Structure formats: C-alpha cells, structure tokens
Amino acid sequence: LVCHERADAPRGRSRARLFPPSRGMQPVLAFPAHRVAIRPAAPAARASDTAARRLASPASLSIRRVLFVAKDRRAVPTPASRSPGSVRVRAAAAPVAAMSTLGATALQFTPLDALCGGMILGVATIAKLMLTGRLLGVSASVKRPAQGEFFSWDFAFLGGLLAAGAFHVATAGPLPAEPMVSVGRALLSGALVGAGSAMGNGCTSGHGICGNARFNPRSMAYTGVFMLVGFIAATAFDTAGALGIAPVSAVAATTIPPLAVLQTWFAFAAASVGAFVGLGALATSGKNASSSDGAYATDELSGGLVSGVQSELRPPWTPSVGPRKKLVNVAADAVVGFVFGTGLIISGMTRPVKVAGFLSALHPAWDPSLALVMGGALALCAPGFYFVQKYQRAPVCSLEFGFTSNSKLDARLMAGGALFGAGWGLGGICPGPSIVALAMVPSPSVAAWVAGMVLGMVVNKNLLSTRQQSSMSAASL
C-alpha cells in the first residue's frame, strides 16, 4: 500500500494506488509515521527523485517534538538495506501514532522501545512493593471499586495511569486515533478480560510481571494459558485483519530510536527512581507515631486485598502508622501509576496493533516486541523482588508485605486464564493500556472495552456470590 506520484503530474499533486506502480510512476511516500525514499537503480536523475527528497525532507514533515517517543528513527542495517535500491526509514512520528494510510497499518519491530519501556515498568513495580508492600496489578485496582471495595490507593494508581496518557498528549500534541476493533467486538473483548482477570485474580501485570518475577507456579500457569489462548483467538478471529495490519514483515522493518531519545528515557527512569527515593525519605523522616487501631480491611470475595494476585495475599490493611506514612502510601501509588503508564506508552503496548501483531504468530507482520517488554520488566523484577523479600524487613509505609506463596493450581485459575486470553486476543488490549488510552487516544471502542471489563468483573462477583449462597443452602439441608 504505497502512495505514488506521477513524474508528469503537476507539482504538489499525487494519487494513492493500491497496486504496484505503473510505467512513469515512482513510489515516494509510504505510511505517514515512516517516510520512505526509494532510490532507483538507474543513475540518471528523475523528477520523482526530486519529489521524493522534497517529501522526505525534515522541513516538509513538520513533526512535533515528543518527550517520550522517538522523533527520528533509522533502519537497522541489514544485508538487503545496504544495496543501492534499499529502503531507508526516515523521520518518524510518535510510535503511538498509527502508521496507517487508506485503512492499512504497517508494523515495525521496535526492540529498544520495548526493552526500555519494559524496564520502566519494572522500576514502577519494584517501587510499589518496597514502599507500600503491595503487588502491582491493574486489574485488581479496577476490580475492587467495580465490586464495591473502595480504597484510596486504587484511585490514586488509576489516576496516575490516566495522568500518564494526558501528559503524553500535552507534550506530543493531539494524537491520531489508533486502529481499534469495532465497538461490539471491543465490548465482548473487555467483558472476557474482566471476567477472566477476576476469576484468575490477576492480569498481565499482576501475574505476568509480579507473579512470574517470584517464580510463582500459579502465575506461570495462568500466563501460559492466556498466552496460548490469546494466540489462538487472535489467529482464529483474524484480529490483525480487524485492525487493518498490512501483511508486511515487521522484523524486516526493525527500527531503533536515536541516542537523544534513549537519553530522554534514561533520564525519565532516573527521575522516577529519585522520586521514589524521595517518597521513602519523606515517609521515614520525623516522628511517625503508630496509630492504636491496626484494623484490617477485608476483601469479601477473595479474603485478601491484593494488587495482582488476590488469592495469595493476607487480608489487607490500613497502615497502622502515622499520618505522614499514610499520605505517602497513597501518593506512592499515584507516582507508580504515572511511571507505569509512561512505560506502557514507550513500549508501544497502548497500541492494539502492536499486541495483535505479537499474538498473530502466523501473520506475515508478526511483531515480537511484546516479548521484549515482558523480558525487560522481568529482568529487573526477578532480582528486585528477591532482594526486597530477603533484605527488607517491612515496606516503608506498611507493617508487612501483603503476599504469600500460594502455589495451588485449580480449575478456576485455568478458566480465568482462558477467558482473559480470549478477550486479549480478540481486542489486542489489556487493562493497563486501556486505562492509559482513555486519556491518550479516547474512542468509542476504547470506552466500550473498559465498560465491558468492568461489566465482566461485576458479573463474575454476582455469579460467585450466587454460587456461594447455593453451596451454603445445600450444606444446611
């Protein structure tokens, strides 16, 4: 899918074609997120070559500088790209912007974006554990309010995710709408993800990052199930086709950000670590007299308040500490949400086409970026969780860490993983990115997906309550 300009056409006029160029036409422009100049093998200059240079010039692109995403990209050198007729990827807009023209989207494999974004997710996850003693889990923070359990830190965390999306728009300017599945399909996808995460007590963050970083068998099994079912659902129901992904190799179009962008991401990660250290110092400075009421808040559904893997936590608590630590306990979740949301943006996981590109393993545009996002997060979280549990006696703002090592596998966990994977494969989006997308690239389909997720969680609680009541009635007979 390439836009062609006729050599004999008046200046500034071009026509889009869906077929290879005919005689007298030279391809000069590809998808708007990546300007592509194709040099002819013949040494003679042609009018279309001049047009290509004019269209690909930085002055003509008028691309707004973005804080967290690459403005200029270059293709990773490959044997094919060294030939005289090679394709050179020029200045690119934000990777969160859809690279679409006439309904098609071309994917690029972005390994450094994925690794850096994943490592920022790891920084946020470790910081939450060290400061609050809670595991990070987006679905849990949505599930508790949806099921009638209200805690200030949940709203702070979700607000941080929304703030990350809004801040990105403020720095990058209005973003074009992302390719998304239809409203009806988004509603069904969200409902399946909501029900599955409620049944399995976790999602890609709670199980995929926190649980796997602790080598928990439940999380490993749940992750394996939702990955497998996600691959099947995305392939069987052609999610790549529903999102308009062009059948062009993403790996062959591998791109890397320039050094300046990598330095910006590193500076953001360093600033995030500094903010978390500052919060810890604020919580421990001065006198924090313990309160006399060490009351525990209980979760009616699972018996434990958890961010991620609810069935594995002891009953949650309101920290029996002074007011300063209580304030930091909530503020930390807000900062964690902002950092985590920014990591999702940098890694590209707020784009359903990137997720669908990974789950569509048989599609020509298969994109392995998601694996590097998870790998980058686990590379930090696995050793980080180990050292925190081994050397940190208690979290900064709480009395104890809120998780145990439950390794029991049951049918409910497996069924939850299957439902989650089916919804994930159908829509190409999961809880965290959907919340960020509400503020960054809102659309009816994104709103429908989030509404479906909340609906699935509510229905799951009602069904569970009905089942529990029926069991109690049967036992009393």
Coordinates of C-alpha atoms in Angstrom, one line a residue:
L1 CA 0.0 0.0 0.0
V2 CA 2.1 2.9 -1.3
C3 CA 1.3 6.4 -2.4
H4 CA 2.8 7.1 -5.9
E5 CA 3.4 10.4 -7.7
R6 CA 3.4 10.7 -11.5
A7 CA 6.6 12.1 -13.0
D8 CA 4.5 14.2 -15.4
A9 CA 1.9 15.3 -12.8
P10 CA 1.7 19.0 -11.7
R11 CA 3.7 19.8 -8.6
G12 CA 2.1 19.0 -5.3
R13 CA -0.5 16.6 -6.7
S14 CA -0.3 12.9 -6.0
R15 CA -2.7 10.0 -6.2
A16 CA -2.8 6.9 -3.9
R17 CA -2.7 3.5 -5.5
L18 CA -3.3 0.0 -4.1
F19 CA -1.3 -1.7 -6.7
P20 CA 2.4 -1.7 -7.9
P21 CA 3.4 1.5 -9.7
S22 CA 2.7 1.6 -13.4
R23 CA 5.0 3.0 -16.0
G24 CA 6.0 6.6 -15.4
M25 CA 5.2 6.3 -11.6
Q26 CA 7.8 6.2 -8.8
P27 CA 7.0 5.3 -5.2
V28 CA 7.9 8.2 -3.0
L29 CA 6.0 8.0 0.2
A30 CA 4.8 5.2 2.5
F31 CA 2.8 5.2 5.7
P32 CA 2.9 8.7 7.4
A33 CA 4.7 7.5 10.5
H34 CA 7.7 6.5 8.5
R35 CA 8.8 8.4 5.4
V36 CA 10.4 6.1 2.9
A37 CA 12.6 7.2 0.0
I38 CA 13.3 4.6 -2.7
R39 CA 16.3 5.3 -4.9
P40 CA 16.1 3.9 -8.4
A41 CA 18.9 1.7 -9.7
A42 CA 19.5 4.0 -12.7
P43 CA 22.0 6.7 -12.1
A44 CA 20.0 9.3 -14.1
A45 CA 18.1 11.8 -12.0
R46 CA 14.3 11.7 -12.4
A47 CA 11.6 14.2 -11.5
S48 CA 10.1 11.8 -9.0
D49 CA 13.5 11.5 -7.2
T50 CA 13.4 15.2 -6.6
A51 CA 9.9 14.9 -5.3
A52 CA 10.9 12.1 -3.0
R53 CA 13.7 14.2 -1.5
R54 CA 11.3 17.1 -1.1
L55 CA 8.6 15.0 0.6
A56 CA 11.2 13.3 2.9
S57 CA 12.9 16.4 4.0
P58 CA 12.7 17.3 7.7
A59 CA 11.3 20.7 6.9
S60 CA 8.3 19.3 5.0
L61 CA 7.5 16.7 7.6
S62 CA 6.6 19.3 10.3
I63 CA 6.8 16.7 13.0
R64 CA 6.3 17.9 16.6
R65 CA 9.0 17.1 19.1
V66 CA 7.8 14.5 21.5
L67 CA 9.2 14.0 25.0
F68 CA 8.9 10.2 25.5
V69 CA 8.9 8.8 22.0
A70 CA 11.4 8.8 19.1
K71 CA 11.2 11.7 16.6
D72 CA 13.8 10.4 14.2
R73 CA 14.5 6.8 13.5
R74 CA 16.8 4.8 11.4
A75 CA 16.6 1.4 10.0
V76 CA 18.8 -1.3 11.5
P77 CA 21.4 -2.2 8.8
T78 CA 20.7 -5.5 7.1
P79 CA 22.2 -7.0 4.0
A80 CA 19.2 -6.0 2.0
S81 CA 19.3 -2.4 3.2
R82 CA 22.8 -1.9 2.0
S83 CA 22.0 -2.4 -1.6
P84 CA 21.7 0.7 -3.9
G85 CA 18.0 0.2 -4.2
S86 CA 17.5 -0.1 -0.5
V87 CA 14.6 1.4 1.6
R88 CA 15.7 3.9 4.2
V89 CA 13.4 4.7 7.1
R90 CA 13.4 8.4 7.7
A91 CA 12.0 10.7 10.3
A92 CA 9.2 9.1 12.2
A93 CA 6.4 10.5 14.3
A94 CA 5.5 9.0 17.7
P95 CA 5.2 5.2 17.6
V96 CA 1.9 5.5 19.4
A97 CA 0.5 7.2 16.3
A98 CA -1.0 4.7 13.8
M99 CA 1.1 4.2 10.7
S100 CA -1.9 4.0 8.5
T101 CA -3.0 5.1 5.1
L102 CA -6.2 4.2 3.4
G103 CA -7.1 1.8 6.3
A104 CA -3.8 -0.2 6.5
T105 CA -1.2 -0.2 9.2
A106 CA 2.4 -1.2 8.8
L107 CA 4.2 -2.6 11.9
Q108 CA 7.8 -2.1 12.8
F109 CA 9.8 -4.3 15.3
T110 CA 11.0 -1.9 18.0
P111 CA 13.3 -3.8 20.3
L112 CA 14.8 -0.9 22.2
D113 CA 11.5 0.8 22.7
A114 CA 10.1 -2.5 24.1
L115 CA 13.1 -3.2 26.4
C116 CA 13.3 0.4 27.7
G117 CA 9.6 0.6 28.3
G118 CA 9.6 -2.8 30.0
M119 CA 12.4 -1.8 32.3
I120 CA 10.5 1.3 33.3
L121 CA 7.5 -1.0 34.1
G122 CA 9.9 -3.0 36.3
V123 CA 11.0 0.2 38.2
A124 CA 7.4 1.1 39.0
T125 CA 6.6 -2.4 40.1
I126 CA 9.6 -2.8 42.4
A127 CA 9.0 0.7 43.9
K128 CA 5.4 -0.1 44.7
L129 CA 6.4 -3.3 46.5
M130 CA 9.2 -1.5 48.5
L131 CA 7.1 1.5 49.5
T132 CA 3.6 0.0 50.1
G133 CA 4.2 -3.7 50.4
R134 CA 1.5 -4.4 47.7
L135 CA 2.0 -6.1 44.3
L136 CA 1.2 -4.0 41.3
G137 CA -1.9 -5.2 39.4
V138 CA -4.0 -3.0 37.2
S139 CA -7.0 -5.4 37.0
A140 CA -7.1 -5.6 40.8
S141 CA -7.2 -1.8 41.1
V142 CA -10.2 -1.8 38.7
K143 CA -11.9 -4.9 40.2
R144 CA -12.1 -3.7 43.8
P145 CA -14.1 -0.5 43.0
A146 CA -16.2 -2.4 40.5
Q147 CA -17.1 -4.9 43.2
G148 CA -17.8 -2.4 45.9
E149 CA -14.4 -2.3 47.6
F150 CA -13.1 1.3 47.8
F151 CA -9.5 2.2 48.7
S152 CA -7.8 5.5 48.2
W153 CA -4.6 3.9 46.8
D154 CA -6.6 2.2 44.0
F155 CA -8.0 5.6 42.8
A156 CA -4.5 7.1 43.1
F157 CA -3.0 4.4 41.0
L158 CA -5.7 4.6 38.3
G159 CA -5.4 8.4 38.3
G160 CA -1.6 8.1 37.7
L161 CA -2.3 5.9 34.7
L162 CA -4.7 8.5 33.3
A163 CA -2.3 11.3 34.1
A164 CA 0.4 9.5 32.0
G165 CA -1.8 9.4 29.0
A166 CA -2.9 13.0 29.4
F167 CA 0.7 14.2 30.0
H168 CA 1.8 12.5 26.8
V169 CA -0.9 14.3 24.8
A170 CA 0.1 17.6 26.4
T171 CA 3.7 17.1 25.3
A172 CA 3.1 15.4 22.0
G173 CA 0.0 17.3 20.9
P174 CA -3.2 15.7 19.7
L175 CA -2.6 12.1 18.5
P176 CA -4.4 10.4 15.6
A177 CA -6.9 7.7 16.6
E178 CA -5.4 4.3 17.0
P179 CA -6.7 1.4 14.9
M180 CA -9.2 -0.4 17.2
V181 CA -11.7 -3.2 16.7
S182 CA -15.4 -2.4 16.4
V183 CA -17.4 -1.3 19.4
G184 CA -19.3 -4.6 19.7
R185 CA -16.1 -6.6 19.5
A186 CA -14.4 -4.3 22.0
L187 CA -17.3 -4.7 24.4
L188 CA -17.0 -8.5 24.2
S189 CA -13.2 -8.5 24.5
G190 CA -13.4 -6.3 27.6
A191 CA -16.0 -8.4 29.2
L192 CA -13.9 -11.6 28.7
V193 CA -10.8 -9.9 30.0
G194 CA -12.7 -8.5 33.0
A195 CA -14.3 -11.9 33.9
G196 CA -11.0 -13.8 33.3
S197 CA -8.9 -11.4 35.4
A198 CA -11.5 -11.6 38.2
M199 CA -11.6 -15.4 38.2
G200 CA -7.8 -15.7 37.9
N201 CA -7.1 -12.8 40.3
G202 CA -4.6 -11.1 38.0
C203 CA -3.7 -9.9 34.6
T204 CA -0.5 -9.3 32.5
S205 CA 0.9 -7.1 35.3
G206 CA -0.2 -9.0 38.4
H207 CA 0.6 -12.5 37.1
G208 CA 2.7 -11.7 34.0
I209 CA 5.2 -9.5 35.8
C210 CA 4.8 -9.7 39.6
G211 CA 3.9 -13.4 39.8
N212 CA 6.4 -14.6 37.3
A213 CA 9.1 -12.5 38.9
R214 CA 8.6 -14.5 42.0
F215 CA 8.5 -17.8 40.0
N216 CA 5.1 -18.5 41.4
P217 CA 3.6 -21.6 39.8
R218 CA 0.1 -20.1 39.7
S219 CA 1.3 -17.1 37.8
M220 CA 3.3 -19.2 35.4
A221 CA 0.4 -21.4 34.7
Y222 CA -2.0 -18.5 34.3
T223 CA 0.4 -16.7 32.0
G224 CA 0.9 -19.8 29.8
V225 CA -2.8 -20.3 29.4
F226 CA -3.7 -16.7 28.5
M227 CA -0.8 -16.5 26.1
L228 CA -1.8 -19.7 24.3
V229 CA -5.4 -18.9 24.1
G230 CA -4.5 -15.3 23.0
F231 CA -2.5 -16.7 20.1
I232 CA -5.4 -19.0 19.2
A233 CA -8.1 -16.3 19.4
A234 CA -6.1 -13.6 17.5
T235 CA -5.4 -16.1 14.7
A236 CA -8.8 -17.8 14.5
F237 CA -10.7 -14.5 14.6
D238 CA -8.2 -12.6 12.5
T239 CA -7.6 -9.7 14.9
A240 CA -4.8 -8.5 12.6
G241 CA -7.2 -8.2 9.8
A242 CA -9.8 -6.5 12.0
L243 CA -7.2 -3.9 13.0
G244 CA -6.1 -3.4 9.4
I245 CA -2.5 -4.6 9.8
A246 CA -0.7 -4.7 6.5
P247 CA 0.9 -8.1 5.5
V248 CA 4.4 -6.6 5.6
S249 CA 7.2 -8.0 7.7
A250 CA 7.6 -6.1 11.0
V251 CA 11.0 -7.7 11.7
A252 CA 12.3 -6.6 8.3
A253 CA 11.3 -3.0 9.2
T254 CA 13.2 -3.1 12.5
T255 CA 13.7 0.5 13.8
I256 CA 15.7 1.9 16.7
P257 CA 15.4 5.3 18.3
P258 CA 18.2 7.9 18.1
L259 CA 20.6 8.3 21.0
A260 CA 18.9 11.5 22.2
V261 CA 15.6 9.7 22.7
L262 CA 17.3 6.9 24.6
Q263 CA 18.9 9.5 26.8
T264 CA 15.5 11.0 27.5
W265 CA 14.1 7.6 28.5
F266 CA 17.1 7.0 30.8
A267 CA 16.6 10.4 32.4
F268 CA 13.0 9.7 33.0
A269 CA 13.8 6.4 34.6
A270 CA 16.5 8.0 36.8
A271 CA 14.0 10.8 37.8
S272 CA 11.4 8.1 38.7
V273 CA 13.9 6.4 40.9
G274 CA 14.7 9.7 42.5
A275 CA 11.0 10.4 43.1
F276 CA 10.5 7.0 44.8
V277 CA 13.6 7.5 47.0
G278 CA 12.3 11.0 47.9
L279 CA 8.9 9.5 48.9
G280 CA 10.6 6.9 51.1
A281 CA 12.7 9.6 52.8
L282 CA 9.6 11.7 53.3
A283 CA 7.8 8.8 54.9
T284 CA 10.6 7.9 57.3
S285 CA 11.6 11.4 58.3
G286 CA 10.3 12.9 61.5
K287 CA 8.1 11.1 64.0
N288 CA 5.5 8.7 62.8
A289 CA 3.6 7.6 65.8
S290 CA 1.8 4.4 65.4
S291 CA -1.9 4.6 65.5
S292 CA -3.7 2.5 68.0
D293 CA -6.1 0.9 65.6
G294 CA -4.4 -1.6 63.4
A295 CA -7.7 -2.5 61.7
Y296 CA -7.6 -4.7 58.7
A297 CA -9.8 -4.2 55.7
T298 CA -11.2 -7.4 54.2
D299 CA -12.0 -8.4 50.7
E300 CA -15.3 -10.3 50.7
L301 CA -14.5 -12.1 47.5
S302 CA -11.0 -13.5 48.0
G303 CA -10.3 -12.9 51.6
G304 CA -7.4 -10.7 50.7
L305 CA -6.8 -7.3 49.2
V306 CA -4.2 -7.6 46.6
S307 CA -2.8 -5.7 43.7
G308 CA -2.4 -8.5 41.2
V309 CA -2.8 -11.9 42.7
Q310 CA -5.6 -11.5 45.3
S311 CA -5.9 -15.1 46.4
E312 CA -2.3 -15.1 47.5
L313 CA -2.4 -12.2 49.9
R314 CA -3.2 -11.9 53.6
P315 CA -6.1 -9.6 54.5
P316 CA -5.1 -6.1 53.5
W317 CA -4.6 -3.3 56.0
T318 CA -4.8 0.4 56.6
P319 CA -1.2 1.0 57.7
S320 CA -1.1 1.4 61.5
V321 CA 1.4 4.2 61.2
G322 CA 1.5 7.9 61.4
P323 CA -0.4 10.3 59.1
R324 CA 2.7 11.1 57.0
K325 CA 3.2 7.4 56.1
K326 CA -0.5 7.1 55.3
L327 CA -0.2 10.1 52.9
V328 CA 2.9 8.7 51.3
N329 CA 1.3 5.3 51.0
V330 CA -1.4 6.9 48.7
A331 CA 1.0 9.3 46.9
A332 CA 3.3 6.5 46.1
D333 CA 0.6 4.7 44.2
A334 CA -0.1 7.8 42.1
V335 CA 3.5 8.2 41.1
V336 CA 3.8 4.5 40.4
G337 CA 0.7 4.7 38.2
F338 CA 2.2 7.6 36.2
V339 CA 5.6 5.8 35.8
F340 CA 3.9 2.6 34.8
G341 CA 1.6 4.3 32.3
T342 CA 4.6 6.1 30.7
G343 CA 6.4 2.7 30.4
L344 CA 3.4 1.3 28.6
I345 CA 3.5 4.3 26.2
I346 CA 7.2 4.0 25.5
S347 CA 6.9 0.2 24.9
G348 CA 4.1 0.6 22.5
M349 CA 1.7 -1.6 24.5
T350 CA -1.0 1.1 24.3
R351 CA -1.3 0.3 20.6
P352 CA -3.7 -2.7 20.0
V353 CA -1.9 -3.3 16.6
K354 CA 1.4 -4.0 18.4
V355 CA -0.3 -6.6 20.7
A356 CA -2.3 -8.1 17.9
G357 CA 0.9 -8.2 15.8
F358 CA 2.6 -10.3 18.6
L359 CA -0.4 -12.6 19.1
S360 CA -0.9 -13.2 15.4
A361 CA 2.1 -15.5 15.1
L362 CA 1.1 -16.8 11.7
H363 CA 0.6 -13.4 10.2
P364 CA 3.3 -12.0 7.9
A365 CA 3.6 -8.9 10.1
W366 CA 4.3 -10.9 13.3
D367 CA 5.9 -8.4 15.8
P368 CA 7.9 -9.9 18.7
S369 CA 8.1 -6.6 20.6
L370 CA 5.7 -7.7 23.4
A371 CA 8.1 -10.5 24.4
L372 CA 10.9 -7.9 25.0
V373 CA 8.5 -5.7 27.0
M374 CA 7.8 -8.6 29.4
G375 CA 11.5 -9.6 29.3
G376 CA 12.7 -6.1 30.2
A377 CA 10.3 -5.9 33.2
L378 CA 11.2 -9.4 34.5
A379 CA 14.9 -8.7 34.1
L380 CA 14.5 -6.0 36.8
C381 CA 11.7 -7.5 38.9
A382 CA 13.1 -11.0 39.3
P383 CA 16.3 -9.9 41.2
G384 CA 14.5 -6.9 42.7
F385 CA 11.7 -9.0 44.3
Y386 CA 14.3 -11.4 45.6
F387 CA 16.4 -8.8 47.3
V388 CA 13.4 -7.0 48.7
Q389 CA 11.9 -10.1 50.3
K390 CA 15.3 -11.2 51.5
Y391 CA 16.8 -8.0 52.9
Q392 CA 13.9 -5.6 53.5
R393 CA 12.1 -6.5 56.7
A394 CA 9.0 -4.4 56.0
P395 CA 7.7 -1.9 53.4
V396 CA 8.3 1.7 54.1
C397 CA 4.7 2.7 54.5
S398 CA 3.2 -0.6 55.9
L399 CA 3.8 -3.1 58.6
E400 CA 4.3 -6.1 56.4
F401 CA 4.3 -7.3 52.8
G402 CA 0.9 -8.3 51.6
F403 CA 1.5 -11.6 49.8
T404 CA 2.3 -15.2 50.5
S405 CA 3.4 -18.1 48.3
N406 CA 0.3 -19.9 47.4
S407 CA 1.1 -22.4 44.6
K408 CA -2.2 -24.2 44.3
L409 CA -3.4 -24.7 40.8
D410 CA -7.2 -25.1 40.3
A411 CA -9.8 -25.1 37.6
R412 CA -10.9 -21.5 38.4
L413 CA -7.4 -20.2 37.8
M414 CA -7.2 -22.0 34.4
A415 CA -10.6 -20.9 33.3
G416 CA -9.8 -17.3 34.2
G417 CA -6.6 -17.5 32.1
A418 CA -8.5 -18.9 29.2
L419 CA -11.2 -16.1 29.3
F420 CA -8.5 -13.5 29.7
G421 CA -6.5 -14.8 26.8
A422 CA -9.7 -15.0 24.6
G423 CA -10.5 -11.4 25.3
W424 CA -6.9 -10.2 24.9
G425 CA -6.7 -12.0 21.5
L426 CA -10.0 -10.6 20.3
G427 CA -9.2 -6.9 21.1
G428 CA -5.4 -6.7 21.4
I429 CA -5.6 -4.7 24.6
C430 CA -5.4 -5.4 28.3
P431 CA -6.4 -3.4 31.5
G432 CA -3.4 -1.2 31.9
P433 CA -3.1 0.1 28.3
S434 CA -6.9 0.6 28.1
I435 CA -6.9 3.0 31.1
V436 CA -4.0 5.0 29.6
A437 CA -5.7 5.0 26.2
L438 CA -8.8 6.6 27.8
A439 CA -6.8 9.8 28.3
M440 CA -4.4 9.5 25.4
V441 CA -6.4 8.3 22.4
P442 CA -10.0 8.1 23.5
S443 CA -12.5 6.5 21.2
P444 CA -15.9 4.8 21.4
S445 CA -14.2 1.4 21.1
V446 CA -11.8 2.1 24.0
A447 CA -14.6 3.3 26.2
A448 CA -16.7 0.2 25.2
W449 CA -13.7 -2.1 26.1
V450 CA -13.3 -0.5 29.5
A451 CA -17.0 -0.7 30.2
G452 CA -17.0 -4.4 29.1
M453 CA -14.1 -5.1 31.5
V454 CA -16.0 -3.5 34.5
L455 CA -19.1 -5.4 33.5
G456 CA -17.3 -8.7 33.4
M457 CA -15.9 -8.1 36.9
V458 CA -19.3 -7.3 38.3
V459 CA -20.9 -10.3 36.6
N460 CA -18.2 -12.5 38.0
K461 CA -18.8 -11.3 41.6
N462 CA -22.6 -11.8 41.2
L463 CA -22.1 -15.3 39.9
L464 CA -19.7 -16.2 42.6
S465 CA -21.9 -14.8 45.3
T466 CA -24.9 -16.8 43.9
R467 CA -22.7 -20.0 43.8
Q468 CA -21.5 -19.5 47.4
Q469 CA -25.1 -18.9 48.6
S470 CA -26.3 -22.0 46.8
S471 CA -23.5 -24.1 48.4
M472 CA -24.3 -22.7 51.9
S473 CA -28.0 -23.6 51.3
A474 CA -27.2 -27.1 50.2
A475 CA -24.9 -27.6 53.2
S476 CA -27.6 -26.6 55.6
L477 CA -30.1 -29.1 54.3

